[in-house]
């Protein structure tokens, strides 16, 4: 008897800037695997004067993710000077997507200073300096806060200071640290490193470190663990990245070290990510909307395609995920159908191709789905 095909429902958010181009590339690669997906496309605006007044984060978009439980998302531009601090951060906070998982793996063919990078960065997504609790210079609230700090903390702040708060809670720390150890166990990883600056921020980072040590003790004998100051980590990562396995970090360090790690494996164009809540998963590239590249068919689609590979694994479409990753590897290794950012100084030896052409090259290297591509096209929303 023929096996019944599961039709997955997935929210597709093209986003803005280079988002629509890289997500279109990932969308076509995923469809070409033959996996049946009913896509629910949700568009996002960038401000009140453009995009026919589509809000940056609509109720329909949030509903769609909550209903489908899985989304593939491009970067959403945050309008300058109006609205939320970051639409991407607001989405993670609204849906309580507390864990950001960013695998950083160097693929053969990609130009890097290193031979072997295979680490996973796990970033807390909901608090820290990203909580958005800020007081502007010269306001009555800031003056009040400065007086409060003087009275209760014995510290005199400058009257013209702006202040941002850094909340780190026991609950959020335990949740992300436990997540990191469970991730390590499930994925055959050996070592979890907690990243902090607890020698200076004794209470906020100190709490993160204390909870790490408590949780880590439960995994003694199963997963190795250590902690490291964030400044020391930066130095060691650019010298010996092969010594790291799973990193778990509070939000801000996670953001900064993500870009550093992307630099180890070929740049932002190749770094995928997942934002996970208790039952929701949003797959998205690490990079932002890169307005300088938008609309030119030159952005690298690899980060979005790898996010798609991670999504297929999450949907338990393991064989399709492996095939798509293998096809991407062939194209990266050959190096003649890749975007300009992957060329380095080699660009005269090989021609550069556009975003869509790179996706087509990957699709032409996909094996095992002959005859199925046309069928999946019918499932598009
Ligand atoms: P955000 O504030 O959202 O992080 P940003 O503009 O600071 O956005 P990105 O949009 O992530 O940062 O990109 C920074 C630079 O990296 C871009 O200007 C671009 O040159 C490069 N870049 C980012 N994504 C890609 C990509 N997919 N392909 C090629 N280059 C990229």
Coordinates of C-alpha atoms and ligand atoms in Angstrom, one line a residue:
X1 CA 0.0 0.0 0.0
X2 CA 1.3 3.5 -0.9
X3 CA 2.4 5.5 2.2
X4 CA 0.1 8.5 2.9
X5 CA 1.8 11.8 2.4
X6 CA 1.7 14.2 5.3
X7 CA 0.9 17.8 4.2
X8 CA 2.7 20.2 6.6
X9 CA 1.3 23.7 7.3
X10 CA 4.0 26.3 7.6
X11 CA 3.8 30.1 7.9
X12 CA 6.0 31.8 5.3
X13 CA 7.2 35.3 6.1
X14 CA 9.2 36.8 3.3
X15 CA 10.1 39.9 5.4
X16 CA 11.7 43.0 3.9
X17 CA 15.0 44.1 2.3
X18 CA 16.7 41.0 1.0
X19 CA 14.2 38.8 2.9
X20 CA 11.8 38.2 -0.1
X21 CA 14.7 37.2 -2.4
X22 CA 16.4 34.8 0.0
X23 CA 13.2 33.3 1.3
X24 CA 11.9 32.8 -2.3
X25 CA 15.2 30.8 -2.9
X26 CA 14.7 28.7 0.2
X27 CA 11.0 28.2 -0.6
X28 CA 11.8 26.9 -4.0
X29 CA 14.6 24.6 -2.7
X30 CA 12.3 23.2 0.0
X31 CA 9.4 22.5 -2.5
X32 CA 11.9 20.9 -4.8
X33 CA 12.6 18.2 -2.2
X34 CA 9.1 16.9 -2.8
X35 CA 7.9 17.4 0.8
X36 CA 4.3 18.5 0.8
X37 CA 3.9 21.9 2.5
X38 CA 0.9 24.2 2.5
X39 CA 2.4 27.6 2.9
X40 CA 0.5 30.4 4.6
X41 CA 2.3 33.6 3.2
X42 CA 2.3 36.5 5.7
X43 CA 3.6 39.9 4.4
X44 CA 5.1 42.5 6.6
X45 CA 5.3 46.3 6.1
X46 CA 8.2 48.5 7.1
X47 CA 6.3 51.7 8.1
X48 CA 3.1 53.6 7.7
X49 CA 4.0 55.3 4.4
X50 CA 4.9 52.1 2.5
X51 CA 3.7 48.6 1.7
X52 CA 0.0 49.7 1.6
X53 CA 0.0 50.2 5.4
X54 CA 0.7 46.6 6.2
X55 CA 1.9 46.7 9.8
X56 CA 5.3 45.4 10.6
X57 CA 3.8 42.7 12.9
X58 CA 0.2 42.0 12.2
X59 CA -2.3 40.0 14.3
X60 CA -2.8 37.7 11.2
X61 CA 0.9 36.9 11.2
X62 CA 1.0 36.1 14.9
X63 CA -2.2 34.0 14.6
X64 CA -0.8 32.1 11.6
X65 CA 2.4 31.1 13.6
X66 CA 0.4 30.2 16.6
X67 CA -1.9 28.0 14.5
X68 CA 0.7 26.3 12.3
X69 CA 3.4 26.1 15.0
X70 CA 6.2 26.4 12.4
X71 CA 7.3 29.4 10.4
X72 CA 10.1 30.1 7.9
X73 CA 10.9 33.8 8.2
X74 CA 13.0 36.4 6.4
X75 CA 14.4 39.4 8.2
X76 CA 11.9 42.2 9.0
X77 CA 13.2 45.8 8.7
X78 CA 12.7 47.9 11.8
X79 CA 11.5 51.4 10.8
X80 CA 13.9 54.0 12.0
X81 CA 12.5 56.5 14.5
X82 CA 9.0 55.0 14.8
X83 CA 7.3 52.0 16.4
X84 CA 9.1 49.1 18.1
X85 CA 12.9 49.0 18.8
X86 CA 13.1 45.8 16.7
X87 CA 10.2 44.0 15.0
X88 CA 12.3 40.7 15.1
X89 CA 12.8 41.0 18.9
X90 CA 9.2 42.0 19.4
X91 CA 8.1 38.8 17.6
X92 CA 10.3 36.6 19.7
X93 CA 9.1 38.2 22.9
X94 CA 5.4 38.2 22.0
X95 CA 5.5 34.5 21.1
X96 CA 7.8 33.7 24.0
X97 CA 10.3 32.1 21.6
X98 CA 12.9 31.9 24.4
X99 CA 15.6 29.8 22.8
X100 CA 17.6 31.0 19.8
X101 CA 19.7 28.1 18.3
X102 CA 22.4 29.0 15.8
X103 CA 24.4 26.2 14.4
X104 CA 27.8 27.4 13.0
X105 CA 29.3 24.9 10.8
X106 CA 32.0 25.4 8.1
X107 CA 31.1 23.7 4.9
X108 CA 33.8 22.6 2.4
X109 CA 34.4 25.1 -0.3
X110 CA 33.7 28.1 1.8
X111 CA 36.7 30.4 2.3
X112 CA 37.6 30.8 6.0
X113 CA 40.7 31.2 8.1
X114 CA 39.8 27.9 9.7
X115 CA 39.6 24.2 8.7
X116 CA 37.2 23.0 11.3
X117 CA 34.3 24.9 12.9
X118 CA 31.2 23.0 14.2
X119 CA 29.7 24.7 17.2
X120 CA 26.2 25.6 18.2
X121 CA 25.3 28.9 19.8
X122 CA 22.3 29.0 22.1
X123 CA 21.1 32.5 23.0
X124 CA 18.5 33.5 25.5
X125 CA 15.9 35.5 23.6
X126 CA 13.6 37.3 26.0
X127 CA 15.4 39.5 28.5
X128 CA 18.8 41.1 29.3
X129 CA 19.5 44.5 27.7
X130 CA 17.1 43.4 24.9
X131 CA 14.1 43.8 27.3
X132 CA 13.8 47.3 26.0
X133 CA 13.7 49.0 29.4
X134 CA 15.4 52.3 28.7
X135 CA 15.3 55.8 30.1
X136 CA 16.3 58.7 27.9
X137 CA 18.8 61.4 28.9
X138 CA 17.1 64.4 30.6
X139 CA 13.7 63.0 31.3
X140 CA 11.9 63.3 34.6
X141 CA 11.9 59.4 35.0
X142 CA 15.7 59.3 34.4
X143 CA 16.3 62.1 37.0
X144 CA 14.1 60.1 39.5
X145 CA 16.0 57.0 38.7
X146 CA 19.4 58.7 39.2
X147 CA 18.2 60.0 42.6
X148 CA 17.0 56.5 43.5
X149 CA 20.3 55.0 42.6
X150 CA 22.2 57.6 44.7
X151 CA 19.9 57.0 47.7
X152 CA 19.8 53.2 47.5
X153 CA 23.0 52.3 45.6
X154 CA 25.3 55.0 47.0
X155 CA 26.5 55.8 43.4
X156 CA 26.4 59.2 41.8
X157 CA 25.5 59.0 38.1
X158 CA 26.0 61.8 35.6
X159 CA 22.8 64.0 35.3
X160 CA 23.0 63.7 31.5
X161 CA 23.1 59.9 31.5
X162 CA 20.7 57.7 29.6
X163 CA 20.0 54.4 31.3
X164 CA 19.2 50.9 30.1
X165 CA 18.2 48.1 32.5
X166 CA 19.6 44.5 32.2
X167 CA 17.2 42.1 33.8
X168 CA 18.4 38.5 34.1
X169 CA 16.0 36.2 35.9
X170 CA 16.5 32.9 37.6
X171 CA 13.5 31.4 35.6
X172 CA 14.7 32.5 32.1
X173 CA 18.3 31.5 32.9
X174 CA 17.3 28.0 34.1
X175 CA 15.0 27.5 31.1
X176 CA 17.7 28.4 28.5
X177 CA 20.5 26.5 30.3
X178 CA 18.4 23.4 30.7
X179 CA 17.5 23.7 27.0
X180 CA 21.2 23.9 26.1
X181 CA 22.0 20.7 28.0
X182 CA 19.0 18.8 26.6
X183 CA 20.0 20.0 23.1
X184 CA 23.6 18.7 23.7
X185 CA 22.2 15.3 24.9
X186 CA 19.8 14.9 21.9
X187 CA 22.4 16.0 19.3
X188 CA 25.4 14.0 20.5
X189 CA 27.3 17.1 21.6
X190 CA 29.9 16.7 24.4
X191 CA 30.5 20.1 26.1
X192 CA 28.4 23.1 27.1
X193 CA 30.2 26.4 27.8
X194 CA 28.3 29.2 29.6
X195 CA 29.4 32.7 28.6
X196 CA 29.2 35.6 31.0
X197 CA 30.9 38.6 32.6
X198 CA 30.1 37.6 36.2
X199 CA 33.3 39.1 37.6
X200 CA 31.9 42.6 36.8
X201 CA 28.1 42.1 36.8
X202 CA 28.0 40.1 40.0
X203 CA 24.2 40.0 40.3
X204 CA 22.8 39.7 36.8
X205 CA 25.5 37.6 35.1
X206 CA 26.3 36.2 38.5
X207 CA 22.8 34.7 38.7
X208 CA 23.2 33.3 35.2
X209 CA 26.4 31.6 36.3
X210 CA 25.1 30.3 39.6
X211 CA 22.1 28.7 37.8
X212 CA 24.4 27.3 35.2
X213 CA 26.5 25.5 37.9
X214 CA 23.4 24.2 39.5
X215 CA 21.9 22.8 36.3
X216 CA 25.2 21.6 35.0
X217 CA 25.7 19.4 38.1
X218 CA 22.6 17.4 37.1
X219 CA 24.4 16.5 33.8
X220 CA 27.7 15.4 35.4
X221 CA 29.0 12.3 33.7
X222 CA 26.7 12.9 30.7
X223 CA 27.8 16.3 29.3
X224 CA 31.0 18.2 30.1
X225 CA 30.6 21.8 31.1
X226 CA 32.7 24.9 31.8
X227 CA 32.1 28.6 31.9
X228 CA 34.1 31.4 30.3
X229 CA 34.2 35.2 30.4
X230 CA 32.8 36.7 27.2
X231 CA 36.0 38.7 26.5
X232 CA 38.2 35.7 26.9
X233 CA 35.7 33.7 24.7
X234 CA 36.1 36.2 21.8
X235 CA 39.9 35.9 21.9
X236 CA 39.8 32.1 22.0
X237 CA 37.1 31.8 19.3
X238 CA 39.2 33.6 16.8
X239 CA 42.2 31.4 17.6
X240 CA 40.8 27.9 18.2
X241 CA 37.1 27.7 17.3
X242 CA 37.5 23.9 17.1
X243 CA 37.7 23.8 20.9
X244 CA 34.1 24.8 21.3
X245 CA 30.9 22.7 21.0
X246 CA 27.7 24.2 22.5
X247 CA 27.7 27.8 23.9
X248 CA 24.9 29.1 26.0
X249 CA 24.7 32.9 26.4
X250 CA 22.4 35.7 27.7
X251 CA 20.7 37.7 25.0
X252 CA 23.2 40.5 24.2
X253 CA 26.4 38.4 24.3
X254 CA 24.4 35.9 22.1
X255 CA 23.7 38.6 19.5
X256 CA 27.3 39.8 19.3
X257 CA 29.0 36.3 19.4
X258 CA 26.5 35.1 16.7
X259 CA 28.0 37.6 14.2
X260 CA 31.6 36.6 15.3
X261 CA 30.7 32.9 14.7
X262 CA 29.2 33.8 11.3
X263 CA 32.5 35.3 10.5
X264 CA 34.3 32.0 11.3
X265 CA 32.2 30.1 8.8
X266 CA 32.1 32.4 5.8
X267 CA 29.9 35.4 6.9
X268 CA 26.3 36.3 7.6
X269 CA 25.2 34.9 4.3
X270 CA 25.6 31.3 5.5
X271 CA 24.5 31.4 9.1
X272 CA 21.0 29.8 9.8
X273 CA 18.9 30.0 13.0
X274 CA 15.9 28.8 14.9
X275 CA 13.8 30.6 17.5
X276 CA 12.0 28.1 19.7
X277 CA 9.2 28.4 22.2
X278 CA 7.6 25.6 24.1
X279 CA 5.6 24.5 21.1
X280 CA 6.5 27.1 18.3
X281 CA 9.5 27.1 16.0
X282 CA 10.4 30.1 13.7
X283 CA 13.3 29.4 11.4
X284 CA 15.3 32.4 10.1
X285 CA 18.7 33.4 8.9
X286 CA 20.9 35.2 11.4
X287 CA 21.4 38.2 9.1
X288 CA 19.2 41.3 9.0
X289 CA 17.4 42.8 6.0
X290 CA 20.6 44.2 4.5
X291 CA 19.0 47.1 2.6
X292 CA 22.3 47.8 0.7
X293 CA 21.8 44.5 -1.2
X294 CA 18.0 44.5 -1.5
X295 CA 16.3 44.0 -4.9
X296 CA 19.6 43.3 -6.7
X297 CA 19.5 39.4 -6.8
X298 CA 22.9 39.3 -5.1
X299 CA 22.2 38.2 -1.5
X300 CA 23.4 34.8 -0.5
X301 CA 20.4 32.5 0.0
X302 CA 22.5 29.8 2.0
X303 CA 21.5 31.0 5.5
X304 CA 17.8 30.8 4.5
X305 CA 18.2 27.5 2.8
X306 CA 20.0 26.0 5.8
X307 CA 17.2 27.4 8.0
X308 CA 14.9 25.4 5.7
X309 CA 17.0 22.3 6.2
X310 CA 16.7 22.8 10.0
X311 CA 12.9 23.2 9.5
X312 CA 12.6 20.0 7.5
X313 CA 14.4 18.2 10.3
X314 CA 12.0 19.7 12.8
X315 CA 9.1 18.4 10.7
X316 CA 10.7 15.0 10.8
X317 CA 11.3 15.1 7.0
X318 CA 14.9 13.8 7.7
X319 CA 15.6 12.3 4.3
X320 CA 14.5 15.4 2.5
X321 CA 16.6 17.6 4.9
X322 CA 19.7 15.4 4.2
X323 CA 19.1 15.6 0.4
X324 CA 18.8 19.4 0.5
X325 CA 21.9 19.8 2.7
X326 CA 23.8 17.5 0.4
X327 CA 22.8 19.4 -2.7
X328 CA 23.8 22.7 -1.1
X329 CA 27.2 21.1 -0.1
X330 CA 27.8 20.1 -3.7
X331 CA 27.2 23.7 -4.9
X332 CA 29.3 25.3 -2.2
X333 CA 32.2 22.9 -2.7
X334 CA 32.2 23.4 -6.5
X335 CA 32.1 27.1 -6.0
X336 CA 31.0 28.1 -9.5
X337 CA 27.3 28.8 -8.7
X338 CA 27.6 30.8 -5.6
X339 CA 27.0 34.5 -4.8
X340 CA 29.7 37.2 -4.7
X341 CA 30.1 37.2 -0.9
X342 CA 31.5 33.6 -1.0
X343 CA 34.1 34.4 -3.6
X344 CA 36.7 36.3 -1.6
X345 CA 39.6 37.2 -3.9
X346 CA 38.8 34.3 -6.1
X347 CA 36.1 36.1 -8.1
X348 CA 38.1 36.3 -11.3
X349 CA 38.5 32.5 -11.5
X350 CA 34.8 31.8 -11.2
X351 CA 31.8 33.8 -12.3
X352 CA 29.4 35.1 -9.7
X353 CA 25.8 34.1 -9.8
X354 CA 22.7 35.7 -8.4
X355 CA 20.5 34.6 -5.5
X356 CA 18.0 32.8 -7.7
X357 CA 20.6 31.1 -9.9
X358 CA 22.3 29.7 -6.8
X359 CA 19.0 28.2 -5.7
X360 CA 18.5 26.7 -9.2
X361 CA 22.0 25.2 -9.0
X362 CA 21.1 23.6 -5.7
X363 CA 17.8 22.3 -7.0
X364 CA 19.5 20.8 -10.0
X365 CA 21.8 18.8 -7.6
X366 CA 18.9 17.5 -5.6
X367 CA 18.5 13.7 -6.0
X368 CA 15.6 11.4 -5.5
X369 CA 12.7 13.7 -6.2
X370 CA 12.2 13.2 -9.9
X371 CA 8.6 13.5 -10.9
X372 CA 7.4 14.9 -7.6
X373 CA 8.2 18.6 -8.0
X374 CA 5.2 19.4 -10.1
X375 CA 2.9 17.8 -7.6
X376 CA 4.0 19.8 -4.6
X377 CA 3.5 23.1 -6.5
X378 CA -0.3 22.5 -6.0
X379 CA 0.0 22.9 -2.3
X380 CA 1.0 26.5 -2.3
X381 CA -1.3 29.0 -0.5
Ligands
LIG1 P1 20.3 44.2 11.6 O1 20.2 45.5 12.3 O2 18.9 43.6 11.4 O3 21.3 43.2 12.2 P2 22.2 45.1 9.7 O4 22.0 45.9 8.4 O5 23.0 45.7 10.8 O6 20.8 44.5 10.2 P3 22.6 42.7 8.3 O7 21.4 43.1 7.5 O8 22.5 41.4 9.0 O9 22.9 43.8 9.4 O10 23.8 42.7 7.3 C1 25.1 43.4 7.5 C2 25.8 43.3 6.2 O11 26.2 41.9 6.0 C3 25.0 43.7 5.0 O12 25.0 45.0 4.8 C4 25.6 42.8 3.9 O13 26.7 43.5 3.4 C5 26.0 41.6 4.6 N1 25.0 40.5 4.5 C6 24.0 40.3 5.3 N2 23.2 39.2 4.8 C7 23.8 38.9 3.7 C8 23.5 37.9 2.7 N3 22.4 37.0 2.8 N4 24.3 37.8 1.6 C9 25.3 38.5 1.5 N5 25.7 39.5 2.3 C10 24.9 39.7 3.4

